[in-house]
Structures are given as structure tokens and as C-alpha cells.
Short mmCIF file of C-alpha atoms and ligand atoms in Angstrom, two decimals:
data_model
loop_
_atom_site.label_atom_id
_atom_site.label_comp_id
_atom_site.label_asym_id
_atom_site.label_seq_id
_atom_site.Cartn_x
_atom_site.Cartn_y
_atom_site.Cartn_z
CA MET C 12 229.02 -72.09 173.07
CA SER C 13 227.20 -68.85 172.36
CA VAL C 14 224.16 -67.32 173.99
CA MET C 15 221.42 -69.96 173.79
CA ARG C 16 218.23 -67.94 173.43
CA LEU C 17 216.02 -65.08 174.48
CA GLY C 18 214.94 -66.34 177.90
CA TYR C 19 212.71 -63.66 179.30
CA VAL C 20 211.07 -60.34 178.53
CA HIS C 21 210.29 -58.16 181.55
CA LEU C 22 207.72 -55.45 180.80
CA ARG C 23 205.91 -52.71 182.64
CA VAL C 24 202.13 -52.62 182.42
CA THR C 25 199.80 -49.93 183.72
CA ASP C 26 197.25 -52.37 185.08
CA LEU C 27 198.12 -55.90 186.13
CA ASP C 28 194.58 -57.26 186.00
CA SER C 29 193.92 -56.29 182.40
CA ALA C 30 197.43 -57.46 181.46
CA LYS C 31 196.62 -60.83 183.00
CA GLY C 32 193.54 -61.06 180.80
CA HIS C 33 195.72 -60.47 177.75
CA TYR C 34 198.75 -62.62 178.52
CA GLY C 35 196.84 -65.30 180.41
CA THR C 36 193.48 -65.61 178.67
CA THR C 37 193.94 -64.20 175.15
CA LEU C 38 197.50 -65.43 174.56
CA GLY C 39 197.08 -68.44 176.85
CA MET C 40 200.35 -68.21 178.77
CA THR C 41 200.49 -70.02 182.10
CA GLU C 42 200.99 -68.01 185.27
CA THR C 43 203.81 -69.72 187.16
CA ALA C 44 204.30 -67.33 190.09
CA SER C 45 203.50 -63.90 191.38
CA GLU C 46 204.92 -61.53 193.92
CA GLN C 47 204.09 -57.97 194.98
CA GLY C 48 203.16 -56.11 191.78
CA LYS C 49 204.64 -58.76 189.47
CA VAL C 50 203.41 -61.82 187.68
CA PHE C 51 205.43 -64.51 185.89
CA TYR C 52 204.33 -66.45 182.81
CA LYS C 53 205.55 -69.17 180.52
CA GLY C 54 204.35 -70.53 177.17
CA TRP C 55 203.30 -74.18 177.00
CA ASP C 56 206.46 -75.37 175.22
CA GLU C 57 208.80 -73.55 177.58
CA TYR C 58 210.27 -75.67 180.35
CA ASP C 59 212.02 -72.96 182.36
CA HIS C 60 210.19 -71.14 185.14
CA HIS C 61 209.12 -68.09 183.10
CA SER C 62 209.61 -66.19 179.86
CA VAL C 63 207.46 -63.12 180.47
CA VAL C 64 207.46 -60.96 183.61
CA LEU C 65 204.85 -58.23 184.00
CA GLU C 66 205.45 -55.48 186.51
CA GLU C 67 202.72 -53.04 187.43
CA GLY C 68 203.47 -49.34 186.97
CA GLY C 69 204.18 -47.54 183.70
CA VAL C 70 204.73 -49.08 180.32
CA GLY C 71 207.71 -50.30 178.28
CA LEU C 72 210.67 -52.61 178.73
CA VAL C 73 212.39 -53.25 182.04
CA LYS C 74 214.90 -55.75 180.67
CA LEU C 75 215.56 -58.78 178.51
CA GLY C 76 217.18 -61.99 179.76
CA TYR C 77 219.29 -64.20 177.47
CA LYS C 78 220.13 -67.66 178.65
CA CYS C 79 223.72 -68.91 178.26
CA GLU C 80 224.89 -72.49 178.48
CA THR C 81 227.47 -72.17 181.26
CA SER C 82 228.77 -69.70 183.84
CA GLU C 83 232.14 -69.78 181.99
CA ASP C 84 230.36 -68.38 178.94
CA ILE C 85 228.96 -65.59 181.10
CA ALA C 86 232.41 -64.81 182.55
CA ARG C 87 233.77 -64.49 179.02
CA TYR C 88 230.94 -62.18 177.98
CA GLU C 89 231.44 -60.14 181.13
CA SER C 90 235.07 -59.36 180.39
CA ARG C 91 234.35 -58.62 176.73
CA ALA C 92 231.49 -56.28 177.61
CA GLN C 93 233.69 -54.44 180.09
CA ARG C 94 236.44 -54.08 177.52
CA PHE C 95 233.87 -52.70 175.10
CA GLY C 96 233.06 -50.05 177.68
CA ALA C 97 229.55 -51.17 178.57
CA SER C 98 228.55 -51.04 182.21
CA VAL C 99 228.25 -54.52 183.68
CA ALA C 100 227.05 -55.55 187.13
CA ARG C 101 226.89 -58.95 188.76
CA MET C 102 223.53 -60.33 189.74
CA SER C 103 223.06 -63.11 192.17
CA LYS C 104 220.68 -65.99 192.53
CA GLY C 105 217.37 -64.68 193.78
CA ASP C 106 217.71 -61.14 192.38
CA ASN C 107 215.18 -62.37 189.85
CA MET C 108 212.72 -65.00 190.98
CA ALA C 109 213.88 -68.50 189.99
CA VAL C 110 216.97 -67.16 188.16
CA GLY C 111 220.56 -68.01 189.16
CA ASP C 112 223.74 -65.91 189.16
CA GLY C 113 224.59 -63.86 186.14
CA ILE C 114 225.42 -60.40 184.85
CA ARG C 115 223.40 -57.32 184.05
CA ILE C 116 224.63 -55.30 181.08
CA THR C 117 223.57 -51.79 180.20
CA LEU C 118 223.83 -51.73 176.42
CA PRO C 119 225.17 -48.74 174.48
CA SER C 120 221.47 -48.27 173.61
CA GLU C 121 220.64 -47.92 177.35
CA HIS C 122 218.59 -51.11 177.41
CA THR C 123 219.24 -53.65 180.15
CA VAL C 124 220.15 -57.20 179.16
CA GLU C 125 220.77 -59.93 181.71
CA LEU C 126 222.77 -63.07 181.03
CA TYR C 127 222.16 -66.13 183.17
CA SER C 128 222.71 -69.84 182.81
CA ASP C 129 220.34 -71.27 185.34
CA MET C 130 216.61 -70.98 185.83
CA GLU C 131 214.32 -73.21 187.85
CA HIS C 132 213.04 -76.01 185.63
CA LEU C 133 209.28 -76.53 185.54
CA GLY C 134 208.84 -78.74 182.50
CA THR C 135 205.91 -78.70 180.11
CA GLU C 136 202.44 -80.17 180.20
CA PRO C 137 203.09 -82.66 177.36
CA GLY C 138 206.30 -83.62 179.15
CA VAL C 139 209.28 -85.54 177.79
CA LEU C 140 208.05 -89.14 177.83
CA ASN C 141 205.94 -90.11 174.81
CA PRO C 142 204.51 -86.59 174.73
CA GLU C 143 201.36 -85.39 172.99
CA SER C 144 201.99 -82.71 170.36
CA TRP C 145 200.30 -79.89 172.24
CA PRO C 146 198.27 -79.31 175.39
CA ARG C 147 194.72 -80.50 174.75
CA PHE C 148 193.06 -77.70 176.72
CA GLY C 149 195.13 -74.68 175.80
CA ARG C 150 193.55 -71.22 176.15
CA GLY C 151 193.25 -68.59 173.43
CA VAL C 152 196.22 -68.37 171.08
CA SER C 153 198.01 -70.90 173.29
CA VAL C 154 201.45 -69.48 172.50
CA PRO C 155 204.23 -72.09 172.72
CA ARG C 156 207.19 -69.80 173.32
CA ILE C 157 208.72 -66.36 172.93
CA ASP C 158 211.01 -65.81 169.97
CA HIS C 159 212.72 -62.41 169.67
CA ALA C 160 212.58 -58.72 170.57
CA LEU C 161 213.03 -55.54 168.56
CA LEU C 162 214.31 -52.40 170.29
CA THR C 163 215.14 -48.91 169.09
CA CYS C 164 218.44 -47.09 169.52
CA GLU C 165 220.25 -43.99 168.30
CA ASP C 166 223.26 -45.86 166.92
CA PRO C 167 222.40 -49.29 165.46
CA ALA C 168 225.97 -49.74 164.15
CA MET C 169 227.42 -49.44 167.64
CA VAL C 170 224.87 -51.84 169.14
CA GLU C 171 225.41 -54.32 166.33
CA ARG C 172 229.15 -54.20 166.99
CA PHE C 173 228.49 -54.83 170.68
CA PHE C 174 226.40 -57.94 169.98
CA MET C 175 228.87 -59.28 167.45
CA GLU C 176 232.10 -58.58 169.33
CA CYS C 177 230.95 -59.23 172.88
CA LEU C 178 228.17 -61.81 172.61
CA ASP C 179 228.97 -63.70 169.38
CA PHE C 180 225.70 -62.78 167.64
CA ARG C 181 225.72 -62.59 163.83
CA PRO C 182 223.72 -60.29 161.59
CA SER C 183 221.19 -62.01 159.34
CA GLU C 184 219.88 -58.82 157.77
CA ARG C 185 220.76 -55.16 157.67
CA VAL C 186 219.01 -52.04 156.42
CA VAL C 187 221.30 -49.28 155.15
CA THR C 188 220.58 -45.83 153.79
CA ASP C 189 222.69 -46.25 150.66
CA PRO C 190 224.96 -49.19 149.84
CA ALA C 191 227.60 -46.83 148.44
CA ASP C 192 227.81 -44.89 151.68
CA PRO C 193 226.07 -47.14 154.17
CA GLU C 194 224.65 -45.82 157.37
CA LEU C 195 223.12 -48.69 159.29
CA ILE C 196 219.50 -47.98 160.24
CA GLY C 197 218.46 -51.47 161.26
CA THR C 198 220.10 -54.77 162.19
CA TRP C 199 218.65 -58.24 162.79
CA LEU C 200 220.96 -60.50 164.81
CA PHE C 201 220.90 -64.20 165.65
CA CYS C 202 222.58 -66.46 168.18
CA THR C 203 220.35 -69.50 167.45
CA ASN C 204 219.29 -71.01 164.12
CA THR C 205 216.43 -68.55 163.65
CA PRO C 206 216.47 -65.39 161.51
CA HIS C 207 216.76 -63.19 164.61
CA ASP C 208 217.00 -63.36 168.37
CA ILE C 209 217.21 -59.59 168.75
CA ALA C 210 216.91 -56.65 166.37
CA PHE C 211 217.49 -52.91 166.55
CA ILE C 212 216.15 -50.11 164.41
CA LYS C 213 217.08 -46.47 164.56
CA GLY C 214 215.07 -44.49 167.10
CA GLY C 215 215.28 -43.34 170.68
CA ASN C 216 217.59 -45.11 173.11
CA GLY C 217 216.02 -47.36 175.71
CA LYS C 218 212.77 -47.77 173.80
CA PHE C 219 210.84 -50.96 173.13
CA HIS C 220 209.25 -51.71 169.76
CA HIS C 221 207.95 -55.27 170.30
CA PHE C 222 208.65 -58.79 171.36
CA ALA C 223 207.34 -61.81 169.47
CA TYR C 224 205.87 -65.20 170.14
CA PHE C 225 206.72 -68.08 167.85
CA LEU C 226 203.72 -69.86 166.35
CA GLU C 227 203.84 -73.10 164.45
CA ASP C 228 202.66 -71.96 161.02
CA THR C 229 200.61 -69.48 159.04
CA SER C 230 197.27 -71.02 159.95
CA ALA C 231 198.16 -70.47 163.61
CA ILE C 232 198.83 -66.80 162.78
CA LEU C 233 195.38 -66.47 161.20
CA ARG C 234 193.76 -68.26 164.12
CA ALA C 235 195.52 -65.85 166.49
CA GLY C 236 194.08 -62.98 164.45
CA ASP C 237 190.58 -64.39 164.94
CA ILE C 238 191.13 -64.50 168.67
CA PHE C 239 192.31 -60.87 168.65
CA ALA C 240 189.01 -59.99 166.95
CA MET C 241 187.03 -61.95 169.55
CA ASP C 242 188.87 -60.29 172.43
CA ASP C 243 188.99 -56.82 170.84
CA VAL C 244 192.80 -56.66 170.86
CA PRO C 245 194.04 -53.67 168.83
CA VAL C 246 195.95 -54.95 165.81
CA ASP C 247 198.75 -52.79 164.41
CA VAL C 248 199.55 -54.60 161.15
CA GLY C 249 198.90 -57.97 159.59
CA PRO C 250 198.48 -60.74 158.85
CA THR C 251 201.26 -60.26 156.34
CA ARG C 252 204.78 -61.43 155.57
CA HIS C 253 208.05 -59.72 156.41
CA GLY C 254 210.56 -59.34 153.59
CA ILE C 255 213.19 -59.28 156.32
CA THR C 256 213.24 -62.75 158.01
CA ARG C 257 210.44 -63.96 155.65
CA GLY C 258 208.25 -64.58 158.67
CA HIS C 259 204.47 -64.42 158.70
CA THR C 260 203.22 -61.97 161.25
CA ILE C 261 200.56 -60.00 163.10
CA TYR C 262 201.49 -57.06 165.33
CA PHE C 263 199.13 -56.16 168.15
CA PHE C 264 199.09 -54.27 171.44
CA ASP C 265 198.79 -55.44 175.03
CA PRO C 266 196.43 -53.50 177.35
CA ALA C 267 199.24 -51.15 178.40
CA GLY C 268 200.17 -50.36 174.79
CA ASN C 269 203.29 -52.53 174.54
CA ARG C 270 203.51 -54.04 171.07
CA ASN C 271 203.50 -57.83 170.74
CA GLU C 272 203.88 -59.97 167.64
CA VAL C 273 202.97 -63.49 166.61
CA PHE C 274 205.58 -64.80 164.21
CA ALA C 275 205.84 -68.01 162.16
CA ASN C 276 208.14 -69.51 159.55
CA GLY C 277 211.20 -67.61 158.37
CA TYR C 278 214.42 -69.26 157.26
CA ILE C 279 217.19 -71.12 159.10
CA THR C 280 220.52 -69.47 159.88
CA TYR C 281 223.97 -70.96 160.43
CA PRO C 282 227.26 -69.36 161.50
CA ASP C 283 228.17 -69.00 157.81
CA PHE C 284 224.84 -67.35 156.87
CA PRO C 285 225.48 -64.61 154.29
CA THR C 286 224.10 -61.34 155.62
CA ILE C 287 221.22 -59.89 153.58
CA THR C 288 221.16 -56.15 152.85
CA TRP C 289 218.11 -53.96 152.27
CA THR C 290 218.30 -50.39 151.13
CA ALA C 291 216.17 -47.74 152.83
CA ASP C 292 214.19 -47.09 149.64
CA GLN C 293 212.97 -50.72 149.83
CA LEU C 294 212.34 -50.65 153.58
CA SER C 295 208.55 -50.82 153.27
CA LYS C 296 208.88 -54.08 151.30
CA GLY C 297 211.47 -55.36 153.75
CA ILE C 298 209.15 -54.79 156.69
CA PHE C 299 205.77 -55.61 155.08
CA TYR C 300 206.42 -57.69 152.01
CA ILE C 301 202.83 -57.97 150.81
CA GLY C 302 201.40 -54.49 151.39
CA ARG C 303 204.76 -52.66 150.91
CA GLU C 304 203.50 -49.73 152.91
CA LEU C 305 205.03 -48.58 156.15
CA ASN C 306 202.45 -46.95 158.34
CA GLU C 307 203.32 -44.14 160.66
CA ARG C 308 202.04 -46.17 163.58
CA PHE C 309 204.52 -48.96 163.01
CA THR C 310 207.45 -46.57 162.87
CA SER C 311 206.41 -44.14 165.60
CA VAL C 312 204.72 -46.19 168.33
CA VAL C 313 207.23 -47.40 170.91
CA THR C 314 206.90 -47.80 174.66
CA MET O 13 174.75 -38.42 174.83
CA VAL O 14 177.69 -36.08 175.15
CA VAL O 15 178.29 -33.40 172.53
CA VAL O 16 181.91 -33.25 171.40
CA THR O 17 183.33 -30.79 168.90
CA VAL O 18 186.56 -31.66 167.14
CA GLN O 19 188.79 -28.89 165.75
CA PRO O 20 190.20 -27.77 163.38
CA ASP O 21 187.12 -28.53 161.28
CA GLY O 22 184.55 -28.02 164.01
CA VAL O 23 182.98 -31.44 163.49
CA THR O 24 180.37 -32.10 166.15
CA VAL O 25 179.45 -35.61 167.24
CA ASP O 26 177.37 -37.22 169.95
CA LEU O 27 179.33 -39.67 172.03
CA ARG O 28 177.77 -42.29 174.24
CA GLU O 29 178.12 -42.01 177.99
CA GLY O 30 181.40 -43.51 179.12
CA GLU O 31 182.76 -43.83 175.58
CA THR O 32 186.32 -42.70 174.93
CA LEU O 33 186.92 -40.00 172.33
CA LEU O 34 188.68 -42.46 170.03
CA ALA O 35 186.07 -45.21 170.39
CA GLY O 36 183.25 -42.76 169.68
CA LEU O 37 184.86 -41.11 166.69
CA GLN O 38 185.79 -44.50 165.28
CA ARG O 39 182.25 -45.81 165.79
CA LEU O 40 180.93 -42.81 163.88
CA GLY O 41 183.25 -43.46 160.95
CA TYR O 42 186.05 -40.98 161.52
CA LEU O 43 189.78 -41.51 161.27
CA TYR O 44 192.69 -39.50 162.66
CA ARG O 45 196.18 -40.36 163.83
CA TRP O 46 196.29 -42.92 166.62
CA GLY O 47 198.70 -45.64 167.74
CA CYS O 48 198.26 -48.43 170.26
CA ARG O 49 194.69 -47.52 171.36
CA ARG O 50 195.83 -48.70 174.80
CA GLY O 51 197.22 -45.55 176.40
CA GLY O 52 200.81 -46.61 175.95
CA CYS O 53 202.29 -44.54 173.16
CA GLY O 54 200.92 -40.99 173.31
CA VAL O 55 200.37 -40.77 169.55
CA CYS O 56 196.67 -39.93 170.03
CA LYS O 57 197.18 -36.80 172.16
CA VAL O 58 194.75 -33.93 171.57
CA ASP O 59 194.30 -30.53 173.17
CA VAL O 60 191.27 -29.84 175.30
CA VAL O 61 189.91 -26.46 174.20
CA ALA O 62 186.81 -26.37 176.39
CA GLY O 63 185.39 -28.79 178.92
CA ALA O 64 187.12 -31.63 180.72
CA VAL O 65 187.89 -35.32 180.35
CA GLY O 66 188.27 -38.18 182.79
CA TYR O 67 190.00 -41.55 182.73
CA SER O 68 188.54 -44.79 183.98
CA GLY O 69 191.84 -46.70 183.94
CA VAL O 70 195.37 -45.97 185.08
CA ILE O 71 197.40 -43.76 182.74
CA SER O 72 201.17 -44.03 182.91
CA ASP O 73 202.71 -40.64 183.72
CA THR O 74 205.54 -41.52 181.35
CA VAL O 75 202.94 -41.30 178.57
CA LEU O 76 200.90 -38.36 179.90
CA SER O 77 202.58 -36.33 182.62
CA LEU O 78 200.68 -34.45 185.28
CA GLU O 79 201.88 -31.14 183.81
CA GLU O 80 200.55 -32.13 180.40
CA ARG O 81 197.23 -33.15 181.91
CA GLU O 82 196.94 -29.88 183.75
CA GLY O 83 197.98 -28.03 180.63
CA GLY O 84 194.98 -29.47 178.75
CA THR O 85 196.48 -32.45 176.95
CA ALA O 86 194.20 -35.48 176.67
CA LEU O 87 195.04 -39.03 175.64
CA SER O 88 192.13 -39.48 173.26
CA CYS O 89 192.16 -43.28 173.22
CA GLN O 90 191.52 -43.35 176.97
CA ALA O 91 189.84 -40.01 177.69
CA VAL O 92 186.11 -39.96 178.40
CA PRO O 93 184.41 -36.55 178.07
CA ALA O 94 183.05 -35.22 181.35
CA GLY O 95 180.21 -33.31 179.71
CA GLU O 96 180.22 -31.09 176.65
CA LEU O 97 183.71 -30.93 175.22
CA THR O 98 185.77 -29.27 172.50
CA VAL O 99 189.13 -30.76 171.52
CA ALA O 100 191.68 -29.88 168.84
CA LEU O 101 193.66 -32.47 166.89
CA ARG O 102 197.38 -31.80 166.65
CA ASN O 103 198.56 -31.25 163.05
CA ASP O 104 195.78 -33.53 161.94
CA ARG O 105 192.19 -33.47 160.70
CA LEU O 106 189.34 -35.93 160.89
CA THR O 107 188.86 -37.93 157.74
CA ALA O 108 186.01 -40.26 156.84
CA ALA O 109 186.65 -44.00 156.96
CA ALA O 110 183.37 -44.77 155.28
CA PRO O 111 181.23 -41.99 153.84
CA TRP O 112 177.94 -43.86 154.38
CA LEU O 113 178.78 -44.29 158.05
CA LEU O 114 179.53 -40.62 158.23
CA LYS O 115 176.19 -39.55 156.76
CA GLN O 116 174.46 -41.51 159.43
CA ALA O 117 176.74 -39.95 162.00
CA ILE O 118 175.95 -36.49 160.80
CA SER O 119 172.24 -37.15 160.74
CA ILE O 120 172.30 -38.01 164.41
CA THR O 121 174.49 -35.10 165.46
CA THR O 122 173.21 -31.65 166.13
CA GLN O 123 172.68 -31.02 162.40
CA ARG O 124 175.36 -28.42 162.04
CA SER O 125 175.12 -27.04 158.55
CA ASP O 126 178.84 -26.31 158.38
CA ILE O 127 179.79 -30.00 158.26
CA ARG O 128 180.18 -31.15 154.75
CA GLN O 129 181.68 -34.48 153.97
CA GLY O 130 183.80 -33.05 151.18
CA GLU O 131 185.56 -30.77 153.61
CA ILE O 132 186.72 -33.44 155.90
CA THR O 133 187.63 -36.16 153.48
CA LYS O 134 190.29 -34.00 151.85
S1 FES N 403 196.87 -44.47 170.83
FE1 FES N 403 198.62 -45.00 172.04
S2 FES N 403 198.21 -43.76 173.79
FE2 FES N 403 196.42 -43.43 172.64
FE1 FE2 N 404 209.43 -59.19 165.17
#
């Protein structure tokens, strides 16, 4: 079994109170716990303890957590990552609130990724017995779950190789400078049936571009946009469609300046999915299919 | 009202008390290069030429270091002028988002004759 999913995104925020307004009230996540300088959230369709951790002080990504099915899977990934030359440390139950044993990998891109197979189970409000379709009194966007993250790195080819060789991810889409002499400048990788569970584009190591929430459909994306207008949330781009992944999207910023996305639709992937290639000259269409214009903000703003 | 002059074109605007540079310039119909509008990315940095700015919220020192602050760099999406202020955009100029907005803006500024719309919409 491969890595199951993106389990948590741990971010720094400059001010916890305004971040709570954004993640709790505007996006409608549920606060499940808090400790000194940190708050833990989950979306309504997530049954594990948390999927977003906010830590006060600074801005940007602390780490991502990917949930694996078993501890044997983690042991296998540990030895592969070591052989690859990545630095790997063990983490034990309690190092992260509600998270069991696992490993902490420093990627070739200098980002931290944790693998774990156990997190405290909280369940969802609709539950698992004759459930309603969604929580009747959801707040704001009422996001069901997180979906993927996009990070920047100096060497996307190396990071792609790491995810493929060590963690059994597969590339759904790639952006290359020139197909005749391809330098990889972006890679979208999946471990589930979605178009991507993580992606990297060329940029500085250790930097965070965005993480995304899954929404049910395009009308939910437009409704989210209305709520961003009501709550004066700065919108980066959208609503539009991505050429890459085919998803419908809006990018926006949290109160610390970390970019978030709401994402819907997109295709299904399987282990035999034929990788799609985009050339750099068509990148603007690949990123924003409708407008076909890359703005400087989208390419230069990272935290 | 706080009088703010924006270089390189010397555009003068009246900002409201407590308004950030970016919010005020945007309200008056101007555009320049900005990013997250949340103090997280540093794309909106400008140089303080004269006067001082303050911040009501916390600014991450990974975005704006103490040395930068002391050296006169301001994060324009968060910076609130502390009295009359002159700032300079970095490799950028103000442009007009909506010319009719701008006319109104100019009519309520200090009526500087050197501000012509044509100059700043280039
Ligand atoms: S626009 Fe991002 S810090 Fe000002
Ligand atoms: Fe995305």
C-alpha cells in the first residue's frame, strides 16, 4: 500500500486570533484542540483529529504530514529515503498532538514531511450511520477536507525522483522547458486517485506556495468566492480553471499571507495514468486555462 | 487626513487616519505591484524617503527584518503613515485602475498641478 493521503498542513501565522477568524469563521473549519501558541483544525468530512495546525510566529510552512496505512509501510519508506540520501529522523507518539509514531524526512528541497499511520479518530458530525450529506449548520465556506499542497524547490527533477523512488508517488503532469531538451520546471504527483497530492514548481528551497481545500463542485467554488468578498479576504486569482489537473479554483490569502486554494473537480488517476506534459511556452494556459495569463503575483508570492 | 507623496512620480494623496498605504492608494484608484496584502510576502515593499510609518499588527521579521525597518523599508500593505510621509516605489510606478476614480482622487488632494493622469497611466 502506498501513502494514503495528505493528512496535515502545519503553518506559521503572525497572529493567531486573526488566523482563527479565517480558518474557523470564513473557511468554517472546526477547532479540535489548542496548546500554547498552536491551534488544531479539521474540516467537516475529516474524521482524524486534525488536518491544519496553526502556530503563532512568522509565516510559511512548518511541515506536511502524509498518512500511511501501516507502520511497515513507514519502515519501508524510511529505508528508501535513507538510501536516497535524505535525512530521516524517528518521531514518537506525542511529538505531534494526537499523532502516533512515524518518521520525519527532510526533503532534498529542505521541506519537512512527516509520515505517520495513526492519528486519534474523532469522527464527523454526519457520522457513519445513515448520515446526512453535510452538516446542517456549517460556517462560511464549510470546507470538507484538505486536498494537496504546492511547494517550490530549486531542483524539481530531484524532488520528483525522491517522491517516485522512495514514496511510490506517480507524476500526473509535468512542465518542461523544451520537450527536445527537457528541464523539469514543475511536477504534479499523486498517491491517491486525484490529479495531485503534492506538487513542486521551480523556485526557492523550503518555500510554500499554497495548500488547497477540496470543494464539491464549481458552484461551491463560486459560493466560496462570495464569502471571500463578504469577509474581505484578498483573492489572488480566480475563479478559473487549471489546464493542469483541470480543476476549478480560487487562490486567496490567509491573514498571515499564506496562500490557500479552494479546488474542485479535476480528473481521476490510476497507477497506469499516462503522464501529461506541458511546455513552458504554454505554462500560462496550463496554470490558468481560461485567462491564459500568469500574473507576477502568482509566480513570485511564496511564504 | 494624512498627506502622502509617492515617488517616482511625486503623486500626492490624502490618506485617512489609520489607513494603510496600500488600502489608501487602492481606494483612490491607484495600482502598483503588491502580493498577498497580508504582510506575508514582502512584494509590496517601498522605501520611506521622509517621515515614518507604524504597524498596528504583528509583522514577521522573516518578511521585514529589523535592519530593513531601520533602514527605511516599509511593508506598504501593512504600514500606516505616522504623519506626513514620502515613499518611493521600487522599480515601479503608480498606474490608474480607473481614470474616473483618479480624477476624484486628484480633486481631493492638495491640487498639485504636476499630476497629470497621462503621466501616470503610461
Ligand atoms: S503584499 Fe505581501 S507583504 Fe505586502
Ligand atoms: Fe493547487
